[in-house]
CSV table of N, CA and C and ligand atoms in Angstrom, one decimal:
chain,number,residue,atom,x,y,z
A,1,UNK,N,96.4,126.7,86.1
A,1,UNK,CA,96.1,126.5,87.5
A,1,UNK,C,95.4,125.2,87.7
A,2,UNK,N,96.0,124.3,88.6
A,2,UNK,CA,95.3,123.0,88.8
A,2,UNK,C,94.8,122.9,90.2
A,3,UNK,N,94.3,124.1,90.7
A,3,UNK,CA,93.8,124.1,92.1
A,3,UNK,C,92.3,123.6,92.1
A,4,UNK,N,91.7,123.5,90.9
A,4,UNK,CA,90.3,123.2,90.9
A,4,UNK,C,90.2,121.7,90.6
A,5,UNK,N,89.2,121.1,91.3
A,5,UNK,CA,88.8,119.7,91.0
A,5,UNK,C,87.5,119.8,90.2
A,6,UNK,N,87.4,119.2,89.1
A,6,UNK,CA,86.2,119.2,88.3
A,6,UNK,C,85.7,117.8,88.0
A,7,UNK,N,84.5,117.6,87.9
A,7,UNK,CA,83.9,116.3,87.4
A,7,UNK,C,82.5,116.5,86.8
A,8,UNK,N,82.1,115.5,86.1
A,8,UNK,CA,80.8,115.6,85.4
A,8,UNK,C,80.0,114.4,85.8
A,9,UNK,N,78.8,114.6,86.0
A,9,UNK,CA,77.9,113.5,86.3
A,9,UNK,C,76.6,113.7,85.6
A,10,UNK,N,76.0,112.6,85.1
A,10,UNK,CA,74.8,112.7,84.3
A,10,UNK,C,73.6,112.3,85.1
A,11,UNK,N,72.6,113.0,85.0
A,11,UNK,CA,71.3,112.7,85.7
A,11,UNK,C,70.2,112.4,84.6
A,12,UNK,N,69.5,111.3,84.9
A,12,UNK,CA,68.4,111.0,83.9
A,12,UNK,C,67.0,111.2,84.5
A,13,UNK,N,67.0,111.8,85.7
A,13,UNK,CA,65.6,112.1,86.3
A,13,UNK,C,65.8,113.1,87.4
A,14,UNK,N,64.7,113.8,87.7
A,14,UNK,CA,64.7,114.8,88.8
A,14,UNK,C,65.2,114.1,90.1
A,15,UNK,N,64.7,112.8,90.3
A,15,UNK,CA,65.1,112.1,91.5
A,15,UNK,C,66.6,111.8,91.6
A,16,UNK,N,67.2,111.6,90.4
A,16,UNK,CA,68.6,111.4,90.4
A,16,UNK,C,69.4,112.7,90.7
A,17,UNK,N,68.9,113.8,90.2
A,17,UNK,CA,69.5,115.1,90.5
A,17,UNK,C,69.4,115.3,92.0
A,18,UNK,N,68.3,115.0,92.6
A,18,UNK,CA,68.1,115.2,94.0
A,18,UNK,C,69.0,114.3,94.8
A,19,UNK,N,69.2,113.1,94.3
A,19,UNK,CA,70.1,112.2,95.1
A,19,UNK,C,71.5,112.6,95.0
A,20,UNK,N,72.0,113.1,93.9
A,20,UNK,CA,73.3,113.6,93.8
A,20,UNK,C,73.5,114.8,94.8
A,21,UNK,N,72.5,115.7,94.8
A,21,UNK,CA,72.6,116.8,95.6
A,21,UNK,C,72.5,116.4,97.1
A,22,UNK,N,71.8,115.4,97.4
A,22,UNK,CA,71.6,114.9,98.7
A,22,UNK,C,72.9,114.5,99.3
A,23,UNK,N,73.7,113.8,98.5
A,23,UNK,CA,75.1,113.3,99.0
A,23,UNK,C,75.9,114.5,99.4
A,24,UNK,N,75.8,115.6,98.5
A,24,UNK,CA,76.6,116.8,98.8
A,24,UNK,C,76.1,117.5,100.1
A,25,UNK,N,74.8,117.4,100.2
A,25,UNK,CA,74.1,118.0,101.4
A,25,UNK,C,74.6,117.3,102.7
A,26,UNK,N,74.8,116.0,102.6
A,26,UNK,CA,75.2,115.2,103.8
A,26,UNK,C,76.6,115.6,104.1
A,27,UNK,N,77.4,116.0,103.1
A,27,UNK,CA,78.8,116.3,103.4
A,27,UNK,C,79.1,117.8,103.9
A,28,UNK,N,78.0,118.6,103.8
A,28,UNK,CA,78.2,120.0,104.2
A,28,UNK,C,78.6,120.1,105.7
A,29,UNK,N,79.6,120.9,106.0
A,29,UNK,CA,80.1,121.1,107.3
A,29,UNK,C,79.8,122.4,107.9
A,30,UNK,N,79.4,123.3,107.0
A,30,UNK,CA,79.1,124.7,107.4
A,30,UNK,C,80.2,125.6,106.8
A,31,UNK,N,79.7,126.8,106.4
A,31,UNK,CA,80.7,127.7,105.8
A,31,UNK,C,80.8,127.6,104.3
A,32,UNK,N,80.3,126.5,103.7
A,32,UNK,CA,80.5,126.4,102.2
A,32,UNK,C,79.5,127.3,101.4
A,33,UNK,N,80.0,127.6,100.2
A,33,UNK,CA,79.2,128.4,99.3
A,33,UNK,C,79.0,127.5,98.0
A,34,UNK,N,77.8,127.4,97.6
A,34,UNK,CA,77.4,126.6,96.4
A,34,UNK,C,76.8,127.5,95.4
A,35,UNK,N,77.4,127.6,94.2
A,35,UNK,CA,76.8,128.4,93.2
A,35,UNK,C,76.1,127.5,92.2
A,36,UNK,N,74.9,127.8,91.8
A,36,UNK,CA,74.1,127.0,90.9
A,36,UNK,C,73.9,127.8,89.6
A,37,UNK,N,74.2,127.1,88.5
A,37,UNK,CA,74.1,127.8,87.2
A,37,UNK,C,73.3,126.9,86.2
A,38,UNK,N,72.3,127.5,85.7
A,38,UNK,CA,71.5,126.8,84.6
A,38,UNK,C,70.5,127.7,84.0
A,39,UNK,N,70.0,127.4,82.9
A,39,UNK,CA,68.8,128.1,82.4
A,39,UNK,C,67.6,127.9,83.3
A,40,UNK,N,66.6,128.6,83.1
A,40,UNK,CA,65.3,128.3,83.8
A,40,UNK,C,64.9,126.9,83.4
A,41,UNK,N,64.4,126.2,84.4
A,41,UNK,CA,64.0,124.8,84.2
A,41,UNK,C,65.1,123.8,84.1
A,42,UNK,N,66.3,124.3,84.4
A,42,UNK,CA,67.5,123.4,84.3
A,42,UNK,C,67.5,122.4,85.4
A,43,UNK,N,67.1,122.8,86.6
A,43,UNK,CA,67.1,121.9,87.7
A,43,UNK,C,67.7,122.4,89.0
A,44,UNK,N,67.9,123.7,89.1
A,44,UNK,CA,68.6,124.3,90.3
A,44,UNK,C,67.7,124.1,91.5
A,45,UNK,N,66.4,124.4,91.4
A,45,UNK,CA,65.6,124.2,92.6
A,45,UNK,C,65.5,122.7,93.0
A,46,UNK,N,65.4,121.9,92.0
A,46,UNK,CA,65.4,120.4,92.2
A,46,UNK,C,66.7,120.0,93.0
A,47,UNK,N,67.8,120.6,92.6
A,47,UNK,CA,69.1,120.3,93.2
A,47,UNK,C,69.1,120.8,94.7
A,48,UNK,N,68.5,122.0,94.9
A,48,UNK,CA,68.5,122.5,96.3
A,48,UNK,C,67.6,121.7,97.2
A,49,UNK,N,66.6,121.1,96.6
A,49,UNK,CA,65.7,120.2,97.4
A,49,UNK,C,66.5,119.0,97.9
A,50,UNK,N,67.3,118.4,97.1
A,50,UNK,CA,68.1,117.3,97.5
A,50,UNK,C,69.2,117.7,98.5
A,51,UNK,N,69.8,118.8,98.2
A,51,UNK,CA,70.8,119.4,99.1
A,51,UNK,C,70.3,119.6,100.5
A,52,UNK,N,69.1,120.2,100.6
A,52,UNK,CA,68.5,120.5,101.8
A,52,UNK,C,68.1,119.2,102.6
A,53,UNK,N,67.6,118.2,101.9
A,53,UNK,CA,67.3,117.0,102.5
A,53,UNK,C,68.6,116.3,103.1
A,54,UNK,N,69.6,116.3,102.3
A,54,UNK,CA,70.9,115.7,102.8
A,54,UNK,C,71.4,116.4,104.0
A,55,UNK,N,71.2,117.7,104.0
A,55,UNK,CA,71.6,118.6,105.1
A,55,UNK,C,70.9,118.3,106.4
A,56,UNK,N,69.7,117.6,106.2
A,56,UNK,CA,69.0,117.2,107.4
A,56,UNK,C,67.8,118.0,107.7
A,57,UNK,N,67.4,118.9,106.7
A,57,UNK,CA,66.3,119.7,106.9
A,57,UNK,C,65.0,119.2,106.2
A,58,UNK,N,63.9,119.3,106.8
A,58,UNK,CA,62.6,118.9,106.1
A,58,UNK,C,61.9,120.2,105.7
A,59,UNK,N,62.5,121.3,105.7
A,59,UNK,CA,61.9,122.6,105.3
A,59,UNK,C,61.6,122.5,103.8
A,60,UNK,N,60.5,123.1,103.4
A,60,UNK,CA,60.0,123.1,102.0
A,60,UNK,C,60.9,124.0,101.1
A,61,UNK,N,61.3,123.5,100.0
A,61,UNK,CA,62.1,124.2,99.0
A,61,UNK,C,61.3,124.6,97.8
A,62,UNK,N,61.2,125.8,97.5
A,62,UNK,CA,60.5,126.2,96.3
A,62,UNK,C,61.3,127.3,95.6
A,63,UNK,N,61.0,127.6,94.3
A,63,UNK,CA,61.7,128.7,93.6
A,63,UNK,C,61.3,130.0,94.3
A,64,UNK,N,62.3,130.7,94.8
A,64,UNK,CA,61.8,132.0,95.4
A,64,UNK,C,61.3,132.9,94.3
A,65,UNK,N,60.1,133.4,94.5
A,65,UNK,CA,59.5,134.3,93.6
A,65,UNK,C,59.7,135.8,94.0
A,66,UNK,N,59.1,136.1,95.2
A,66,UNK,CA,59.2,137.4,95.7
A,66,UNK,C,60.3,137.5,96.8
A,67,UNK,N,60.5,136.4,97.4
A,67,UNK,CA,61.6,136.3,98.4
A,67,UNK,C,62.9,136.0,97.7
A,68,UNK,N,63.9,136.8,98.0
A,68,UNK,CA,65.2,136.6,97.3
A,68,UNK,C,66.0,135.6,98.1
A,69,UNK,N,65.8,135.6,99.4
A,69,UNK,CA,66.6,134.8,100.4
A,69,UNK,C,65.6,133.9,101.1
A,70,UNK,N,65.8,132.6,101.0
A,70,UNK,CA,65.1,131.6,101.8
A,70,UNK,C,66.0,130.9,102.7
A,71,UNK,N,65.5,130.4,103.8
A,71,UNK,CA,66.4,129.7,104.7
A,71,UNK,C,65.8,128.3,105.0
A,72,UNK,N,66.7,127.3,105.2
A,72,UNK,CA,66.3,126.0,105.5
A,72,UNK,C,67.1,125.6,106.8
A,73,UNK,N,66.4,125.1,107.8
A,73,UNK,CA,67.0,124.8,109.1
A,73,UNK,C,67.2,123.3,109.2
A,74,UNK,N,68.3,123.0,109.8
A,74,UNK,CA,68.6,121.6,110.3
A,74,UNK,C,69.1,121.8,111.7
A,75,UNK,N,68.3,121.5,112.7
A,75,UNK,CA,68.8,121.8,114.1
A,75,UNK,C,69.1,123.3,114.1
A,76,UNK,N,70.3,123.6,114.6
A,76,UNK,CA,70.7,125.0,114.6
A,76,UNK,C,71.6,125.4,113.4
A,77,UNK,N,71.6,124.6,112.4
A,77,UNK,CA,72.3,124.9,111.2
A,77,UNK,C,71.4,125.4,110.1
A,78,UNK,N,71.9,126.3,109.3
A,78,UNK,CA,71.0,127.0,108.3
A,78,UNK,C,71.7,127.0,106.9
A,79,UNK,N,70.8,126.7,105.9
A,79,UNK,CA,71.2,126.9,104.5
A,79,UNK,C,70.5,128.2,104.1
A,80,UNK,N,71.2,129.2,103.6
A,80,UNK,CA,70.7,130.4,103.1
A,80,UNK,C,70.7,130.3,101.6
A,81,UNK,N,69.5,130.4,101.0
A,81,UNK,CA,69.3,130.2,99.5
A,81,UNK,C,69.0,131.6,98.9
A,82,UNK,N,69.9,132.1,98.1
A,82,UNK,CA,69.7,133.4,97.4
A,82,UNK,C,69.4,133.1,96.0
A,83,UNK,N,68.4,133.8,95.5
A,83,UNK,CA,68.1,133.8,94.0
A,83,UNK,C,68.0,135.2,93.5
A,84,UNK,N,68.9,135.6,92.7
A,84,UNK,CA,69.0,137.0,92.3
A,84,UNK,C,68.4,137.2,90.9
A,85,UNK,N,67.6,136.2,90.5
A,85,UNK,CA,67.0,136.3,89.1
A,85,UNK,C,66.3,137.6,88.8
A,86,UNK,N,65.5,138.1,89.7
A,86,UNK,CA,64.7,139.2,89.4
A,86,UNK,C,65.4,140.5,89.7
A,87,UNK,N,66.6,140.5,90.2
A,87,UNK,CA,67.3,141.7,90.6
A,87,UNK,C,68.2,142.3,89.6
A,88,UNK,N,68.0,143.5,89.2
A,88,UNK,CA,69.0,144.2,88.3
A,88,UNK,C,70.1,144.8,89.1
A,89,UNK,N,69.7,145.1,90.4
A,89,UNK,CA,70.7,145.7,91.3
A,89,UNK,C,70.5,145.0,92.7
A,90,UNK,N,71.5,144.5,93.3
A,90,UNK,CA,71.3,143.7,94.5
A,90,UNK,C,70.9,144.6,95.7
A,91,UNK,N,71.2,145.9,95.7
A,91,UNK,CA,70.7,146.8,96.8
A,91,UNK,C,71.1,146.2,98.2
A,92,UNK,N,70.1,146.2,99.1
A,92,UNK,CA,70.3,145.7,100.4
A,92,UNK,C,70.6,144.3,100.5
A,93,UNK,N,70.2,143.5,99.5
A,93,UNK,CA,70.5,142.1,99.5
A,93,UNK,C,72.0,141.8,99.5
A,94,UNK,N,72.7,142.8,99.0
A,94,UNK,CA,74.2,142.6,99.0
A,94,UNK,C,74.7,142.5,100.5
A,95,UNK,N,74.1,143.4,101.3
A,95,UNK,CA,74.5,143.4,102.8
A,95,UNK,C,74.1,142.1,103.4
A,96,UNK,N,72.9,141.7,103.1
A,96,UNK,CA,72.4,140.4,103.6
A,96,UNK,C,73.4,139.2,103.2
A,97,UNK,N,73.7,139.2,102.0
A,97,UNK,CA,74.6,138.2,101.5
A,97,UNK,C,75.9,138.2,102.1
A,98,UNK,N,76.5,139.4,102.3
A,98,UNK,CA,77.8,139.6,102.9
A,98,UNK,C,77.8,139.1,104.4
A,99,UNK,N,76.7,139.4,105.1
A,99,UNK,CA,76.5,138.9,106.5
A,99,UNK,C,76.6,137.4,106.5
A,100,UNK,N,75.8,136.8,105.6
A,100,UNK,CA,75.7,135.3,105.6
A,100,UNK,C,77.1,134.7,105.3
A,101,UNK,N,77.8,135.3,104.3
A,101,UNK,CA,79.1,134.8,103.9
A,101,UNK,C,80.1,135.0,105.0
A,102,UNK,N,79.9,135.9,105.9
A,102,UNK,CA,80.9,136.2,107.0
A,102,UNK,C,80.6,135.2,108.1
A,103,UNK,N,79.5,134.5,108.1
A,103,UNK,CA,79.2,133.6,109.2
A,103,UNK,C,79.8,132.2,108.9
A,104,UNK,N,80.8,131.8,109.6
A,104,UNK,CA,81.5,130.5,109.3
A,104,UNK,C,80.7,129.3,109.4
A,105,UNK,N,79.5,129.4,110.1
A,105,UNK,CA,78.7,128.2,110.2
A,105,UNK,C,77.6,128.1,109.2
A,106,UNK,N,77.3,129.2,108.4
A,106,UNK,CA,76.2,129.2,107.5
A,106,UNK,C,76.6,128.6,106.2
A,107,UNK,N,75.7,127.9,105.5
A,107,UNK,CA,75.9,127.4,104.2
A,107,UNK,C,75.1,128.4,103.2
A,108,UNK,N,75.8,128.8,102.2
A,108,UNK,CA,75.2,129.7,101.2
A,108,UNK,C,75.0,129.1,99.9
A,109,UNK,N,73.8,129.2,99.3
A,109,UNK,CA,73.5,128.7,98.0
A,109,UNK,C,73.0,129.9,97.2
A,110,UNK,N,73.6,130.1,96.0
A,110,UNK,CA,73.4,131.2,95.2
A,110,UNK,C,73.0,130.9,93.8
A,111,UNK,N,71.8,131.4,93.3
A,111,UNK,CA,71.4,131.2,91.9
A,111,UNK,C,71.4,132.6,91.3
A,112,UNK,N,71.7,132.6,90.0
A,112,UNK,CA,71.8,133.9,89.2
A,112,UNK,C,72.7,134.9,89.9
A,113,UNK,N,74.0,134.5,90.0
A,113,UNK,CA,74.9,135.3,90.8
A,113,UNK,C,75.5,136.5,90.1
A,114,UNK,N,75.1,136.7,88.8
A,114,UNK,CA,75.7,137.7,88.0
A,114,UNK,C,75.7,139.1,88.7
A,115,UNK,N,74.6,139.5,89.2
A,115,UNK,CA,74.5,140.9,89.8
A,115,UNK,C,75.4,141.0,91.1
A,116,UNK,N,75.8,139.9,91.7
A,116,UNK,CA,76.7,140.1,92.9
A,116,UNK,C,78.0,139.4,92.6
A,117,UNK,N,78.4,139.3,91.4
A,117,UNK,CA,79.6,138.6,91.0
A,117,UNK,C,80.8,139.0,91.8
A,118,UNK,N,80.9,140.3,92.1
A,118,UNK,CA,82.1,140.8,92.8
A,118,UNK,C,82.1,140.4,94.3
A,119,UNK,N,80.9,139.9,94.8
A,119,UNK,CA,80.8,139.5,96.2
A,119,UNK,C,80.9,138.0,96.3
A,120,UNK,N,81.0,137.3,95.2
A,120,UNK,CA,81.0,135.9,95.2
A,120,UNK,C,82.3,135.3,95.6
A,121,UNK,N,82.4,134.5,96.7
A,121,UNK,CA,83.7,134.0,97.1
A,121,UNK,C,84.3,133.1,96.0
A,122,UNK,N,85.6,133.2,95.8
A,122,UNK,CA,86.3,132.3,94.9
A,122,UNK,C,86.2,130.8,95.4
A,123,UNK,N,86.2,130.7,96.7
A,123,UNK,CA,86.2,129.4,97.3
A,123,UNK,C,84.8,128.9,97.4
A,124,UNK,N,84.4,128.2,96.3
A,124,UNK,CA,83.0,127.7,96.3
A,124,UNK,C,82.9,126.5,95.4
A,125,UNK,N,81.8,125.8,95.6
A,125,UNK,CA,81.4,124.7,94.7
A,125,UNK,C,80.5,125.3,93.7
A,126,UNK,N,80.9,125.1,92.4
A,126,UNK,CA,80.0,125.5,91.3
A,126,UNK,C,79.4,124.3,90.7
A,127,UNK,N,78.1,124.4,90.5
A,127,UNK,CA,77.3,123.3,89.9
A,127,UNK,C,76.7,123.9,88.6
A,128,UNK,N,77.1,123.6,87.5
A,128,UNK,CA,76.5,124.1,86.2
A,128,UNK,C,75.7,122.9,85.6
A,129,UNK,N,74.4,123.2,85.5
A,129,UNK,CA,73.5,122.1,85.0
A,129,UNK,C,73.1,122.4,83.6
A,130,UNK,N,73.4,121.4,82.7
A,130,UNK,CA,73.1,121.6,81.3
A,130,UNK,C,72.0,120.7,80.9
A,131,UNK,N,71.1,121.3,80.2
A,131,UNK,CA,69.9,120.6,79.7
A,131,UNK,C,70.3,119.6,78.6
A,132,UNK,N,69.9,118.3,78.7
A,132,UNK,CA,70.2,117.4,77.7
A,132,UNK,C,68.9,117.1,76.9
A,133,UNK,N,68.0,116.4,77.5
A,133,UNK,CA,66.7,116.2,76.9
A,133,UNK,C,65.7,116.4,78.0
A,134,UNK,N,64.4,116.1,77.8
A,134,UNK,CA,63.4,116.4,78.8
A,134,UNK,C,63.8,115.9,80.2
A,135,UNK,N,64.4,114.7,80.3
A,135,UNK,CA,64.7,114.2,81.6
A,135,UNK,C,66.2,114.0,81.9
A,136,UNK,N,67.0,114.4,81.0
A,136,UNK,CA,68.5,114.3,81.2
A,136,UNK,C,69.1,115.6,81.4
A,137,UNK,N,70.1,115.6,82.3
A,137,UNK,CA,70.9,116.8,82.6
A,137,UNK,C,72.3,116.4,82.8
A,138,UNK,N,73.2,117.2,82.4
A,138,UNK,CA,74.6,117.0,82.8
A,138,UNK,C,75.0,118.0,83.8
A,139,UNK,N,75.6,117.5,84.9
A,139,UNK,CA,76.0,118.4,86.0
A,139,UNK,C,77.5,118.5,86.0
A,140,UNK,N,78.0,119.7,85.9
A,140,UNK,CA,79.5,119.9,85.9
A,140,UNK,C,79.8,120.6,87.2
A,141,UNK,N,80.6,119.8,88.0
A,141,UNK,CA,80.9,120.3,89.4
A,141,UNK,C,82.3,120.7,89.4
A,142,UNK,N,82.6,121.9,90.0
A,142,UNK,CA,84.0,122.3,90.2
A,142,UNK,C,84.1,123.0,91.5
A,143,UNK,N,85.3,122.7,92.1
A,143,UNK,CA,85.6,123.4,93.4
A,143,UNK,C,87.1,123.3,93.7
A,144,UNK,N,87.5,124.2,94.6
A,144,UNK,CA,88.9,124.1,95.0
A,144,UNK,C,89.2,122.8,95.7
A,145,UNK,N,90.4,122.4,95.7
A,145,UNK,CA,90.8,121.0,96.3
A,145,UNK,C,90.3,120.9,97.7
A,146,UNK,N,90.3,121.9,98.5
A,146,UNK,CA,89.9,121.7,99.9
A,146,UNK,C,88.4,121.4,100.1
A,147,UNK,N,87.7,121.6,99.1
A,147,UNK,CA,86.2,121.3,99.2
A,147,UNK,C,85.9,120.0,98.6
A,148,UNK,N,86.9,119.2,98.2
A,148,UNK,CA,86.5,117.9,97.5
A,148,UNK,C,85.8,116.9,98.4
A,149,UNK,N,85.8,117.2,99.7
A,149,UNK,CA,85.0,116.3,100.6
A,149,UNK,C,83.5,116.4,100.2
A,150,UNK,N,83.1,117.4,99.5
A,150,UNK,CA,81.7,117.6,99.1
A,150,UNK,C,81.4,116.6,98.0
A,151,UNK,N,82.4,116.2,97.2
A,151,UNK,CA,82.1,115.4,96.0
A,151,UNK,C,82.3,113.9,96.2
A,152,UNK,N,82.7,113.5,97.4
A,152,UNK,CA,83.0,112.1,97.7
A,152,UNK,C,81.7,111.3,97.5
A,153,UNK,N,81.8,110.3,96.7
A,153,UNK,CA,80.7,109.4,96.4
A,153,UNK,C,79.8,110.0,95.3
A,154,UNK,N,80.1,111.2,94.8
A,154,UNK,CA,79.3,111.8,93.8
A,154,UNK,C,80.0,111.6,92.4
A,155,UNK,N,81.3,111.9,92.4
A,155,UNK,CA,82.1,111.7,91.1
A,155,UNK,C,83.5,111.9,91.4
B,201,ADP,P1,65.3,125.8,87.9
B,201,ADP,O1,65.3,126.1,89.4
B,201,ADP,O2,66.7,125.7,87.3
B,201,ADP,O3,64.5,126.8,87.1
B,201,ADP,P2,63.6,123.5,88.5
B,201,ADP,O4,64.4,122.6,89.4
B,201,ADP,O5,62.6,124.4,89.1
B,201,ADP,O6,64.7,124.4,87.6
B,201,ADP,O7,62.9,122.7,87.4
B,201,ADP,C1,63.5,121.7,86.7
B,201,ADP,C2,62.4,120.9,85.9
B,201,ADP,O8,63.0,120.0,85.1
B,201,ADP,C3,61.4,120.2,86.9
B,201,ADP,O9,60.2,120.3,86.3
B,201,ADP,C4,62.0,118.8,86.8
B,201,ADP,O10,61.0,117.9,87.1
B,201,ADP,C5,62.5,118.7,85.4
B,201,ADP,N1,63.5,117.7,85.2
B,201,ADP,C6,63.5,116.7,84.3
B,201,ADP,N2,64.6,116.0,84.3
B,201,ADP,C7,65.4,116.5,85.3
B,201,ADP,C8,66.7,116.1,85.8
B,201,ADP,N3,67.4,115.1,85.3
B,201,ADP,N4,67.2,116.9,86.8
B,201,ADP,C9,66.5,117.9,87.3
B,201,ADP,N5,65.3,118.3,86.9
B,201,ADP,C10,64.7,117.6,85.9
B,202,MG,MG1,64.5,127.7,90.5
């Protein structure tokens, strides 16, 4: 299947990861789903910080500890950030996620998607962050062709 566009970009600092994500955030039109994959400390939250800034939101981004769903506003547009790390069973959060996914104007960002794998849309941008050394990360980006506008200027 050659429906996927994939590319790799190297980051040598948290600021660089943020600026890569910021470009993607600027390209968001609404309705996109972004899946983030990495080990703890890989840089997912750092990435979301840049994404949110590019989206035009000045809302504070932190790792959700007890909140599983955080929202960042830019005017009347919203990024919904789900982190399923602590959940063995998505429970009510699955309904919440499905509602957001059904909203064509909402942007959805998902970390630790394993427990809701069956609810994860195939049409999404996947960002897999691999640890290199203390300050370096490799970002592997993949998405269906129709989402390649997200990667313009990135790779
Ligand atoms: P996660 O959400 O995946 O657990 P965080 O974004 O919270 O990861 O943490 C990433 C940590 O790694 C931060 O302390 C950040 O400063 C550090 N870091 C070092 N180099 C990078 C890089 N190139 N990209 C992203 N984070 C980096
Ligand atoms: Mg995090």
